Amino acid sequence: MCKRKSIFLKLFLTTLLILFTSLVFFGIIFNYLVHNVFFNSAKESLNHQREQLVHHLNLAYEENWDRDVIQASLELALDQEDKVTFIFGQDLELKYKSMQTGIEDIIIEREIVQSALSGEEVTKIIRVQQDRMFIVAAPMVVESDVQPNHVIVSVLHGYDREASQIKIINLIALLITVLFTAIIIFFVSRKITSPLREMNNVVLRFAKGDFSRKVKIATKDEIGQLGHSVNYMAKELESIEQMRRDFVANVSHDLRSPLTSIKGFLVAFIDGTIPEQKKSRYLSIMKSETERLIKLVNDLLDITKLESAELTINPTSYNISEQLRLVIAKMEPELSKFEIEVELDEEEDYFVFADSDRIEQVFINLLQNAIHFSTRQQVIYIKMKKVENMLSVSIKDEGKGINEENLKKIWDRFYKVDQSRTNNLGTGIGLSIVKQIIDLHQTEIEVTSELGKGTTFTFKLQLSGE
């Protein structure tokens, strides 16, 4: 089974490939430049040699040297390693050739000599016995004859040997550079990808529910930012996991309490231990506990639909003032139980364009939240006022308030400010439902709170034309 390719391996091989390609490209350019340098050096050498020969031959003609003396002097002047020199006359006949062992079979084409006699400098590469050789031909003027009257031709036959040496040096340098750089790239790639491997291990532990380990941040680059994000994700996941556990515990408690109560009364009814005159009272308690269970289940269904975007609203124009009065009347038993009053401040009846059922749900949840944070004989204030074409609704309690840290989290599902199991324990999803219903109405809800002085929730709804 093939092992999956890691980022480290991809980074290492990609960088190494780029390096190797760059060095090969460099080697090609370097060889091309060496070739040009060699060619230019041959031309310069030929020009220098031509000037010396012109001076030498002019001197020989002036002093009337005989042919043998001229030949002997030319052999001394032109005998150079890795170079064969030819001198041709105007009649294209060979006047002189320097002697080099092993390359006696070099033949200079007549076209090269003719081109040089016409004043051109000719350069050409030929192969003799599998060896490459440079031919450089140039006109040469001797004052004693018609100008130009001679051609000097140099054949450089040491290029392949020198080029091979250069190639070997380049290859060795290439291998050493690739090897040395590969070692550096290996360790650099490991260092770069090390935080990613650590993040992978940490995230795998997150998946198993262990949020104790955090990613170590050593840099401020994109990988460092990713590490911060992973740590932040861990913090949020840990918080959500804790809220989930609290939610399960709270829901279990809220389900068990009424079910236990209902079961106890049912057993008492079956056993006939409840007097006839008290049956009505116990049935009322069972009805209240059943309604409590229904509300809990409905809240759970609502939060599921809201988060999956399955819940839609059906806005209509209706009297929100009358709705508030009815909601307060429905909650009168709960308000009386805790000796809490509701003061509704309204100058007139207001009509809004909203989903009546969902807004009633908002009012119930906000009032229950206010009751939860209030103490006995306190007052809950409800105010409504027009703000341009919107109706502003605020619900204020005189309870203990919420600190700034908790205020940022009250909209999170399952989050509860008061973790104690007292005073009408809730599941921590009521305010989350409120927030999402208000969002569906394309408006906002704001909350302000001060410790020891209470909390105020304010939201706006679209006024209708009625």
Short mmCIF file of C-alpha atoms in Angstrom, two decimals:
data_model
loop_
_atom_site.label_atom_id
_atom_site.label_comp_id
_atom_site.label_asym_id
_atom_site.label_seq_id
_atom_site.Cartn_x
_atom_site.Cartn_y
_atom_site.Cartn_z
CA MET A 1 0.00 0.00 0.00
CA CYS A 2 1.45 3.37 -1.04
CA LYS A 3 2.26 5.76 1.71
CA ARG A 4 0.50 9.06 1.33
CA LYS A 5 2.63 12.00 0.31
CA SER A 6 3.17 14.47 3.11
CA ILE A 7 3.56 18.22 2.73
CA PHE A 8 7.15 17.79 3.91
CA LEU A 9 7.92 15.37 1.06
CA LYS A 10 6.16 17.58 -1.51
CA LEU A 11 7.98 20.69 -0.28
CA PHE A 12 11.33 18.91 -0.19
CA LEU A 13 11.04 17.34 -3.65
CA THR A 14 9.58 20.48 -5.26
CA THR A 15 12.34 22.70 -3.87
CA LEU A 16 14.98 20.17 -4.87
CA LEU A 17 13.54 19.95 -8.40
CA ILE A 18 13.53 23.73 -8.73
CA LEU A 19 17.14 23.86 -7.53
CA PHE A 20 18.27 21.09 -9.89
CA THR A 21 16.46 22.67 -12.87
CA SER A 22 18.00 26.05 -12.08
CA LEU A 23 21.49 24.57 -11.86
CA VAL A 24 21.06 22.67 -15.14
CA PHE A 25 19.86 25.85 -16.80
CA PHE A 26 22.84 27.67 -15.31
CA GLY A 27 25.18 24.99 -16.63
CA ILE A 28 23.78 25.32 -20.16
CA ILE A 29 24.17 29.10 -20.11
CA PHE A 30 27.65 28.77 -18.58
CA ASN A 31 28.80 26.36 -21.31
CA TYR A 32 27.41 28.67 -23.98
CA LEU A 33 29.27 31.62 -22.48
CA VAL A 34 32.49 29.57 -22.21
CA HIS A 35 32.09 28.63 -25.87
CA ASN A 36 31.80 32.32 -26.82
CA VAL A 37 34.75 33.27 -24.64
CA PHE A 38 36.83 30.55 -26.27
CA PHE A 39 35.83 31.75 -29.73
CA ASN A 40 36.58 35.39 -28.91
CA SER A 41 39.90 34.41 -27.37
CA ALA A 42 40.79 32.55 -30.56
CA LYS A 43 39.96 35.62 -32.64
CA GLU A 44 42.04 37.88 -30.43
CA SER A 45 44.93 35.41 -30.53
CA LEU A 46 44.69 35.28 -34.33
CA ASN A 47 44.66 39.06 -34.66
CA HIS A 48 47.68 39.37 -32.40
CA GLN A 49 49.47 36.63 -34.31
CA ARG A 50 48.57 38.26 -37.61
CA GLU A 51 50.09 41.58 -36.58
CA GLN A 52 53.30 39.86 -35.52
CA LEU A 53 53.48 37.88 -38.77
CA VAL A 54 52.90 40.98 -40.90
CA HIS A 55 55.70 42.77 -39.08
CA HIS A 56 57.93 39.69 -39.35
CA LEU A 57 57.33 39.15 -43.08
CA ASN A 58 57.71 42.85 -43.91
CA LEU A 59 61.03 42.80 -42.09
CA ALA A 60 62.06 39.67 -43.99
CA TYR A 61 61.18 41.24 -47.35
CA GLU A 62 63.02 44.46 -46.50
CA GLU A 63 66.17 42.59 -45.47
CA ASN A 64 65.88 40.06 -48.33
CA TRP A 65 65.87 36.96 -46.21
CA ASP A 66 66.00 33.79 -48.25
CA ARG A 67 63.12 31.33 -48.13
CA ASP A 68 64.79 28.84 -45.78
CA VAL A 69 65.46 31.54 -43.20
CA ILE A 70 61.84 32.75 -43.46
CA GLN A 71 60.55 29.19 -43.06
CA ALA A 72 62.74 28.59 -40.01
CA SER A 73 61.69 31.85 -38.39
CA LEU A 74 58.00 31.11 -39.02
CA GLU A 75 58.32 27.70 -37.42
CA LEU A 76 59.66 29.34 -34.28
CA ALA A 77 56.94 32.04 -34.31
CA LEU A 78 53.92 29.84 -35.13
CA ASP A 79 54.68 26.64 -33.26
CA GLN A 80 52.05 26.69 -30.45
CA GLU A 81 50.41 23.88 -28.52
CA ASP A 82 46.88 22.94 -29.59
CA LYS A 83 47.03 25.21 -32.62
CA VAL A 84 47.85 24.67 -36.29
CA THR A 85 48.48 27.77 -38.36
CA PHE A 86 48.20 28.00 -42.14
CA ILE A 87 49.30 30.85 -44.38
CA PHE A 88 47.83 31.02 -47.88
CA GLY A 89 48.84 33.33 -50.69
CA GLN A 90 46.68 35.29 -53.07
CA ASP A 91 46.77 32.35 -55.50
CA LEU A 92 45.12 30.16 -52.80
CA GLU A 93 48.29 28.13 -52.52
CA LEU A 94 49.53 27.07 -49.09
CA LYS A 95 52.65 29.06 -48.21
CA TYR A 96 53.24 27.71 -44.73
CA LYS A 97 51.80 25.26 -42.23
CA SER A 98 52.96 24.79 -38.65
CA MET A 99 53.61 21.20 -37.67
CA GLN A 100 51.47 19.43 -35.02
CA THR A 101 51.71 15.71 -34.43
CA GLY A 102 48.55 13.68 -34.93
CA ILE A 103 46.50 16.20 -36.90
CA GLU A 104 48.22 16.19 -40.27
CA ASP A 105 44.93 15.34 -42.06
CA ILE A 106 43.32 18.78 -41.55
CA ILE A 107 42.18 20.22 -44.87
CA ILE A 108 41.18 23.89 -45.18
CA GLU A 109 38.35 24.43 -47.67
CA ARG A 110 39.03 26.83 -50.52
CA GLU A 111 35.81 28.75 -49.79
CA ILE A 112 37.19 29.75 -46.38
CA VAL A 113 40.41 31.10 -47.95
CA GLN A 114 38.49 32.95 -50.69
CA SER A 115 36.16 34.56 -48.16
CA ALA A 116 39.15 35.71 -46.10
CA LEU A 117 40.92 37.11 -49.21
CA SER A 118 37.81 39.19 -49.89
CA GLY A 119 38.26 40.89 -46.51
CA GLU A 120 35.97 38.78 -44.25
CA GLU A 121 36.81 37.10 -40.96
CA VAL A 122 35.60 33.49 -41.08
CA THR A 123 34.85 31.30 -38.04
CA LYS A 124 33.75 27.71 -38.30
CA ILE A 125 33.60 24.49 -36.26
CA ILE A 126 34.66 21.24 -37.89
CA ARG A 127 35.06 17.65 -36.70
CA VAL A 128 38.23 15.70 -37.28
CA GLN A 129 38.40 12.17 -35.89
CA GLN A 130 35.42 12.85 -33.57
CA ASP A 131 37.10 15.95 -32.14
CA ARG A 132 35.66 19.41 -32.54
CA MET A 133 38.03 22.08 -33.84
CA PHE A 134 37.73 25.82 -34.31
CA ILE A 135 38.77 27.37 -37.61
CA VAL A 136 39.44 31.10 -37.64
CA ALA A 137 40.53 32.71 -40.95
CA ALA A 138 41.42 36.38 -41.51
CA PRO A 139 43.05 38.43 -44.28
CA MET A 140 46.69 39.39 -43.81
CA VAL A 141 48.39 42.27 -45.68
CA VAL A 142 52.09 42.20 -46.51
CA GLU A 143 53.34 45.57 -47.80
CA SER A 144 55.55 44.16 -50.47
CA ASP A 145 52.69 42.67 -52.48
CA VAL A 146 49.12 43.43 -53.63
CA GLN A 147 46.70 43.99 -50.71
CA PRO A 148 45.17 41.86 -49.28
CA ASN A 149 47.54 39.21 -50.48
CA HIS A 150 47.67 36.56 -47.75
CA VAL A 151 45.30 34.67 -45.49
CA ILE A 152 46.13 33.35 -42.05
CA VAL A 153 44.10 30.40 -40.81
CA SER A 154 44.26 29.06 -37.25
CA VAL A 155 42.86 25.70 -36.26
CA LEU A 156 42.40 25.25 -32.49
CA HIS A 157 42.09 21.57 -31.65
CA GLY A 158 42.22 21.58 -27.83
CA TYR A 159 38.63 22.79 -27.35
CA ASP A 160 37.09 19.38 -26.61
CA ARG A 161 39.70 18.65 -23.97
CA GLU A 162 39.20 22.01 -22.29
CA ALA A 163 35.42 21.79 -22.68
CA SER A 164 35.44 18.31 -21.12
CA GLN A 165 37.44 19.58 -18.19
CA ILE A 166 34.99 22.44 -17.74
CA LYS A 167 32.03 20.04 -17.95
CA ILE A 168 33.56 17.73 -15.36
CA ILE A 169 34.21 20.67 -13.05
CA ASN A 170 30.63 21.87 -13.60
CA LEU A 171 29.22 18.40 -12.95
CA ILE A 172 31.21 17.97 -9.74
CA ALA A 173 30.19 21.45 -8.60
CA LEU A 174 26.57 20.65 -9.51
CA LEU A 175 26.56 17.39 -7.54
CA ILE A 176 28.21 18.95 -4.51
CA THR A 177 25.83 21.92 -4.62
CA VAL A 178 22.74 19.70 -5.00
CA LEU A 179 23.87 17.40 -2.19
CA PHE A 180 24.74 20.22 0.19
CA THR A 181 21.60 22.18 -0.67
CA ALA A 182 19.42 19.05 -0.41
CA ILE A 183 20.61 18.60 3.18
CA ILE A 184 19.75 22.22 3.95
CA ILE A 185 16.36 21.94 2.20
CA PHE A 186 15.64 18.72 4.12
CA PHE A 187 16.09 20.34 7.52
CA VAL A 188 14.38 23.60 6.48
CA SER A 189 11.39 21.64 5.12
CA ARG A 190 11.16 19.65 8.34
CA LYS A 191 11.29 22.85 10.37
CA ILE A 192 8.58 24.50 8.25
CA THR A 193 6.26 21.48 8.33
CA SER A 194 6.93 20.55 11.97
CA PRO A 195 4.17 22.89 13.28
CA LEU A 196 1.74 21.33 10.79
CA ARG A 197 2.52 17.85 12.09
CA GLU A 198 2.04 19.09 15.62
CA MET A 199 -1.28 20.70 14.67
CA ASN A 200 -2.39 17.43 13.09
CA ASN A 201 -1.65 15.51 16.30
CA VAL A 202 -3.37 18.16 18.43
CA VAL A 203 -6.48 18.21 16.19
CA LEU A 204 -6.67 14.39 16.34
CA ARG A 205 -6.72 14.69 20.12
CA PHE A 206 -9.46 17.32 19.82
CA ALA A 207 -11.48 14.81 17.80
CA LYS A 208 -11.26 12.41 20.75
CA GLY A 209 -12.50 15.07 23.15
CA ASP A 210 -9.13 15.97 24.69
CA PHE A 211 -8.76 19.76 24.63
CA SER A 212 -5.95 19.97 27.19
CA ARG A 213 -3.13 20.21 24.65
CA LYS A 214 -2.49 23.44 22.73
CA VAL A 215 -0.43 24.23 19.64
CA LYS A 216 2.89 25.92 20.43
CA ILE A 217 3.20 29.19 18.49
CA ALA A 218 6.79 29.97 17.47
CA THR A 219 6.28 32.25 14.46
CA LYS A 220 4.03 35.09 13.37
CA ASP A 221 3.58 33.94 9.76
CA GLU A 222 0.60 32.12 8.21
CA ILE A 223 1.47 28.90 10.06
CA GLY A 224 1.58 30.83 13.33
CA GLN A 225 -1.80 32.38 12.54
CA LEU A 226 -3.14 28.89 11.77
CA GLY A 227 -1.84 27.75 15.15
CA HIS A 228 -3.70 30.60 16.86
CA SER A 229 -6.85 29.61 14.97
CA VAL A 230 -6.48 25.97 16.04
CA ASN A 231 -6.05 27.02 19.68
CA TYR A 232 -9.05 29.32 19.41
CA MET A 233 -11.06 26.48 17.85
CA ALA A 234 -10.04 24.23 20.74
CA LYS A 235 -11.19 26.82 23.24
CA GLU A 236 -14.54 27.21 21.48
CA LEU A 237 -14.99 23.44 21.11
CA GLU A 238 -14.18 22.94 24.77
CA SER A 239 -16.72 25.61 25.68
CA ILE A 240 -19.36 24.05 23.42
CA GLU A 241 -18.60 20.60 24.81
CA GLN A 242 -19.01 21.88 28.36
CA MET A 243 -22.26 23.61 27.39
CA ARG A 244 -23.45 20.39 25.74
CA ARG A 245 -22.73 18.44 28.92
CA ASP A 246 -24.49 21.07 31.01
CA PHE A 247 -27.38 21.04 28.56
CA VAL A 248 -27.74 17.26 28.78
CA ALA A 249 -27.60 17.47 32.56
CA ASN A 250 -30.12 20.32 32.65
CA VAL A 251 -32.52 18.70 30.19
CA SER A 252 -32.26 15.39 32.06
CA HIS A 253 -33.06 17.18 35.28
CA ASP A 254 -35.90 19.17 33.72
CA LEU A 255 -37.37 16.02 32.19
CA ARG A 256 -36.94 13.86 35.24
CA SER A 257 -38.51 16.29 37.73
CA PRO A 258 -41.95 16.64 36.06
CA LEU A 259 -41.98 13.00 34.95
CA THR A 260 -41.21 11.88 38.49
CA SER A 261 -43.95 14.16 39.80
CA ILE A 262 -46.50 12.93 37.23
CA LYS A 263 -45.56 9.29 37.88
CA GLY A 264 -45.99 9.79 41.63
CA PHE A 265 -49.45 11.29 41.23
CA LEU A 266 -50.48 8.56 38.77
CA VAL A 267 -49.41 5.85 41.19
CA ALA A 268 -51.34 7.62 43.94
CA PHE A 269 -54.43 7.79 41.71
CA ILE A 270 -54.13 4.09 40.86
CA ASP A 271 -53.65 3.12 44.50
CA GLY A 272 -56.60 5.32 45.52
CA THR A 273 -54.57 7.12 48.19
CA ILE A 274 -55.61 10.59 47.01
CA PRO A 275 -58.83 11.89 48.57
CA GLU A 276 -61.62 12.81 46.17
CA GLN A 277 -61.58 16.47 47.20
CA LYS A 278 -57.85 16.81 46.29
CA LYS A 279 -57.94 15.06 42.91
CA SER A 280 -58.69 18.30 41.05
CA ARG A 281 -55.66 20.01 42.60
CA TYR A 282 -53.29 17.15 41.73
CA LEU A 283 -54.65 16.96 38.19
CA SER A 284 -53.92 20.66 37.78
CA ILE A 285 -50.33 20.06 38.95
CA MET A 286 -49.98 17.18 36.47
CA LYS A 287 -51.35 19.42 33.70
CA SER A 288 -48.81 22.14 34.62
CA GLU A 289 -45.94 19.65 34.62
CA THR A 290 -47.09 18.25 31.26
CA GLU A 291 -47.17 21.76 29.76
CA ARG A 292 -43.66 22.29 31.11
CA LEU A 293 -42.50 19.14 29.31
CA ILE A 294 -44.23 20.20 26.08
CA LYS A 295 -42.53 23.60 26.18
CA LEU A 296 -39.13 21.98 26.72
CA VAL A 297 -39.65 19.62 23.77
CA ASN A 298 -40.93 22.49 21.58
CA ASP A 299 -37.87 24.57 22.43
CA LEU A 300 -35.60 21.72 21.42
CA LEU A 301 -37.46 21.25 18.14
CA ASP A 302 -37.38 25.00 17.46
CA ILE A 303 -33.64 25.35 18.03
CA THR A 304 -33.03 22.39 15.70
CA LYS A 305 -35.20 23.89 12.96
CA LEU A 306 -33.68 27.34 13.38
CA GLU A 307 -30.12 26.07 13.10
CA SER A 308 -30.94 23.95 10.04
CA ALA A 309 -32.77 26.91 8.41
CA GLU A 310 -35.96 24.85 8.22
CA LEU A 311 -38.01 27.32 10.26
CA THR A 312 -39.62 30.15 8.32
CA ILE A 313 -41.75 33.08 9.45
CA ASN A 314 -45.14 34.21 8.15
CA PRO A 315 -45.40 37.93 8.90
CA THR A 316 -48.82 39.56 9.10
CA SER A 317 -50.15 42.83 10.42
CA TYR A 318 -51.46 42.51 13.98
CA ASN A 319 -51.93 44.37 17.28
CA ILE A 320 -48.74 43.80 19.28
CA SER A 321 -50.10 45.74 22.29
CA GLU A 322 -52.99 43.32 22.66
CA GLN A 323 -50.57 40.43 22.20
CA LEU A 324 -48.42 41.66 25.09
CA ARG A 325 -51.43 41.98 27.38
CA LEU A 326 -52.44 38.38 26.59
CA VAL A 327 -48.91 37.08 27.17
CA ILE A 328 -48.77 38.81 30.57
CA ALA A 329 -52.15 37.29 31.44
CA LYS A 330 -50.94 33.80 30.45
CA MET A 331 -47.87 34.18 32.65
CA GLU A 332 -49.83 35.52 35.62
CA PRO A 333 -49.55 32.24 37.62
CA GLU A 334 -45.75 32.25 37.26
CA LEU A 335 -45.53 35.96 38.06
CA SER A 336 -47.72 35.49 41.14
CA LYS A 337 -45.62 32.54 42.29
CA PHE A 338 -42.55 34.75 42.53
CA GLU A 339 -44.49 37.88 43.54
CA ILE A 340 -43.24 39.81 40.50
CA GLU A 341 -45.20 42.56 38.79
CA VAL A 342 -45.14 43.58 35.12
CA GLU A 343 -45.57 47.23 34.26
CA LEU A 344 -46.63 47.75 30.62
CA ASP A 345 -46.00 51.31 29.46
CA GLU A 346 -48.04 51.98 26.31
CA GLU A 347 -49.56 55.18 25.03
CA GLU A 348 -51.67 53.52 22.36
CA ASP A 349 -52.16 50.25 20.54
CA TYR A 350 -49.39 49.53 18.02
CA PHE A 351 -49.63 47.37 14.91
CA VAL A 352 -46.56 45.62 13.51
CA PHE A 353 -45.80 43.49 10.48
CA ALA A 354 -44.30 40.30 11.96
CA ASP A 355 -44.93 36.62 12.70
CA SER A 356 -47.34 36.74 15.63
CA ASP A 357 -46.62 33.24 16.95
CA ARG A 358 -42.86 33.67 16.87
CA ILE A 359 -42.93 37.13 18.47
CA GLU A 360 -45.13 35.68 21.24
CA GLN A 361 -42.41 33.08 21.73
CA VAL A 362 -39.87 35.93 22.00
CA PHE A 363 -41.95 37.70 24.65
CA ILE A 364 -42.44 34.53 26.71
CA ASN A 365 -38.74 33.66 26.66
CA LEU A 366 -37.65 37.21 27.54
CA LEU A 367 -40.20 37.46 30.37
CA GLN A 368 -39.17 34.06 31.74
CA ASN A 369 -35.55 35.18 31.59
CA ALA A 370 -36.47 38.38 33.48
CA ILE A 371 -38.33 36.34 36.11
CA HIS A 372 -35.37 34.00 36.46
CA PHE A 373 -33.01 36.89 37.29
CA SER A 374 -35.44 38.84 39.46
CA THR A 375 -36.11 38.48 43.17
CA ARG A 376 -39.47 38.59 44.92
CA GLN A 377 -41.55 41.79 44.78
CA GLN A 378 -39.48 43.30 41.98
CA VAL A 379 -40.94 44.86 38.81
CA ILE A 380 -40.45 44.04 35.11
CA TYR A 381 -40.91 47.07 32.85
CA ILE A 382 -42.10 46.75 29.23
CA LYS A 383 -41.95 49.87 27.05
CA MET A 384 -42.94 50.46 23.43
CA LYS A 385 -42.28 53.56 21.33
CA LYS A 386 -42.12 54.58 17.69
CA VAL A 387 -38.70 55.16 16.13
CA GLU A 388 -39.33 56.43 12.58
CA ASN A 389 -41.15 53.54 10.81
CA MET A 390 -40.13 50.98 13.45
CA LEU A 391 -41.53 50.02 16.86
CA SER A 392 -38.94 49.71 19.63
CA VAL A 393 -39.81 47.20 22.35
CA SER A 394 -37.77 46.94 25.57
CA ILE A 395 -38.10 44.54 28.51
CA LYS A 396 -36.22 45.55 31.66
CA ASP A 397 -35.85 43.70 34.95
CA GLU A 398 -34.44 44.83 38.29
CA GLY A 399 -32.47 41.65 38.88
CA LYS A 400 -28.83 40.98 39.65
CA GLY A 401 -27.62 41.82 36.13
CA ILE A 402 -25.04 40.14 33.91
CA ASN A 403 -21.31 40.91 33.83
CA GLU A 404 -19.61 41.92 30.59
CA GLU A 405 -17.90 38.57 30.06
CA ASN A 406 -21.17 36.62 30.27
CA LEU A 407 -23.05 39.26 28.29
CA LYS A 408 -21.13 38.26 25.14
CA LYS A 409 -22.21 34.62 25.46
CA ILE A 410 -25.90 34.84 26.36
CA TRP A 411 -26.95 34.21 22.71
CA ASP A 412 -24.96 30.95 22.52
CA ARG A 413 -27.12 27.85 22.61
CA PHE A 414 -26.98 25.87 25.88
CA TYR A 415 -25.18 28.75 27.63
CA LYS A 416 -26.45 29.64 31.10
CA VAL A 417 -25.29 32.61 33.14
CA ASP A 418 -26.53 31.07 36.38
CA GLN A 419 -25.24 27.51 36.66
CA SER A 420 -26.97 26.86 39.98
CA ARG A 421 -30.00 24.61 39.99
CA THR A 422 -32.31 27.13 41.62
CA ASN A 423 -35.09 29.49 40.70
CA ASN A 424 -36.79 27.83 37.74
CA LEU A 425 -33.83 26.22 36.06
CA GLY A 426 -33.80 26.48 32.25
CA THR A 427 -32.00 24.70 29.45
CA GLY A 428 -30.00 27.66 28.16
CA ILE A 429 -31.62 27.75 24.71
CA GLY A 430 -34.36 30.34 25.26
CA LEU A 431 -32.26 33.39 24.41
CA SER A 432 -30.67 31.59 21.46
CA ILE A 433 -34.18 31.02 20.06
CA VAL A 434 -35.02 34.70 20.67
CA LYS A 435 -31.92 35.85 18.78
CA GLN A 436 -32.59 33.64 15.76
CA ILE A 437 -36.28 34.61 15.56
CA ILE A 438 -35.33 38.30 15.61
CA ASP A 439 -32.70 37.62 12.94
CA LEU A 440 -35.39 36.01 10.77
CA HIS A 441 -37.31 39.29 11.01
CA GLN A 442 -34.21 41.03 9.61
CA THR A 443 -33.75 43.23 12.64
CA GLU A 444 -31.51 43.21 15.72
CA ILE A 445 -31.86 42.71 19.44
CA GLU A 446 -29.61 44.54 21.89
CA VAL A 447 -28.90 43.90 25.54
CA THR A 448 -27.51 46.19 28.23
CA SER A 449 -26.88 45.19 31.80
CA GLU A 450 -25.39 46.49 35.03
CA LEU A 451 -24.56 44.29 37.98
CA GLY A 452 -27.00 44.81 40.82
CA LYS A 453 -29.31 47.00 38.72
CA GLY A 454 -30.83 44.71 36.13
CA THR A 455 -30.85 43.90 32.42
CA THR A 456 -32.66 45.43 29.43
CA PHE A 457 -33.43 43.68 26.13
CA THR A 458 -34.45 45.93 23.21
CA PHE A 459 -35.51 44.99 19.69
CA LYS A 460 -37.35 46.67 16.82
CA LEU A 461 -40.15 45.52 14.53
CA GLN A 462 -41.58 46.95 11.35
CA LEU A 463 -44.71 49.07 11.94
CA SER A 464 -47.68 48.24 9.74
CA GLY A 465 -49.94 50.75 8.06
CA GLU A 466 -53.00 49.91 10.15
#
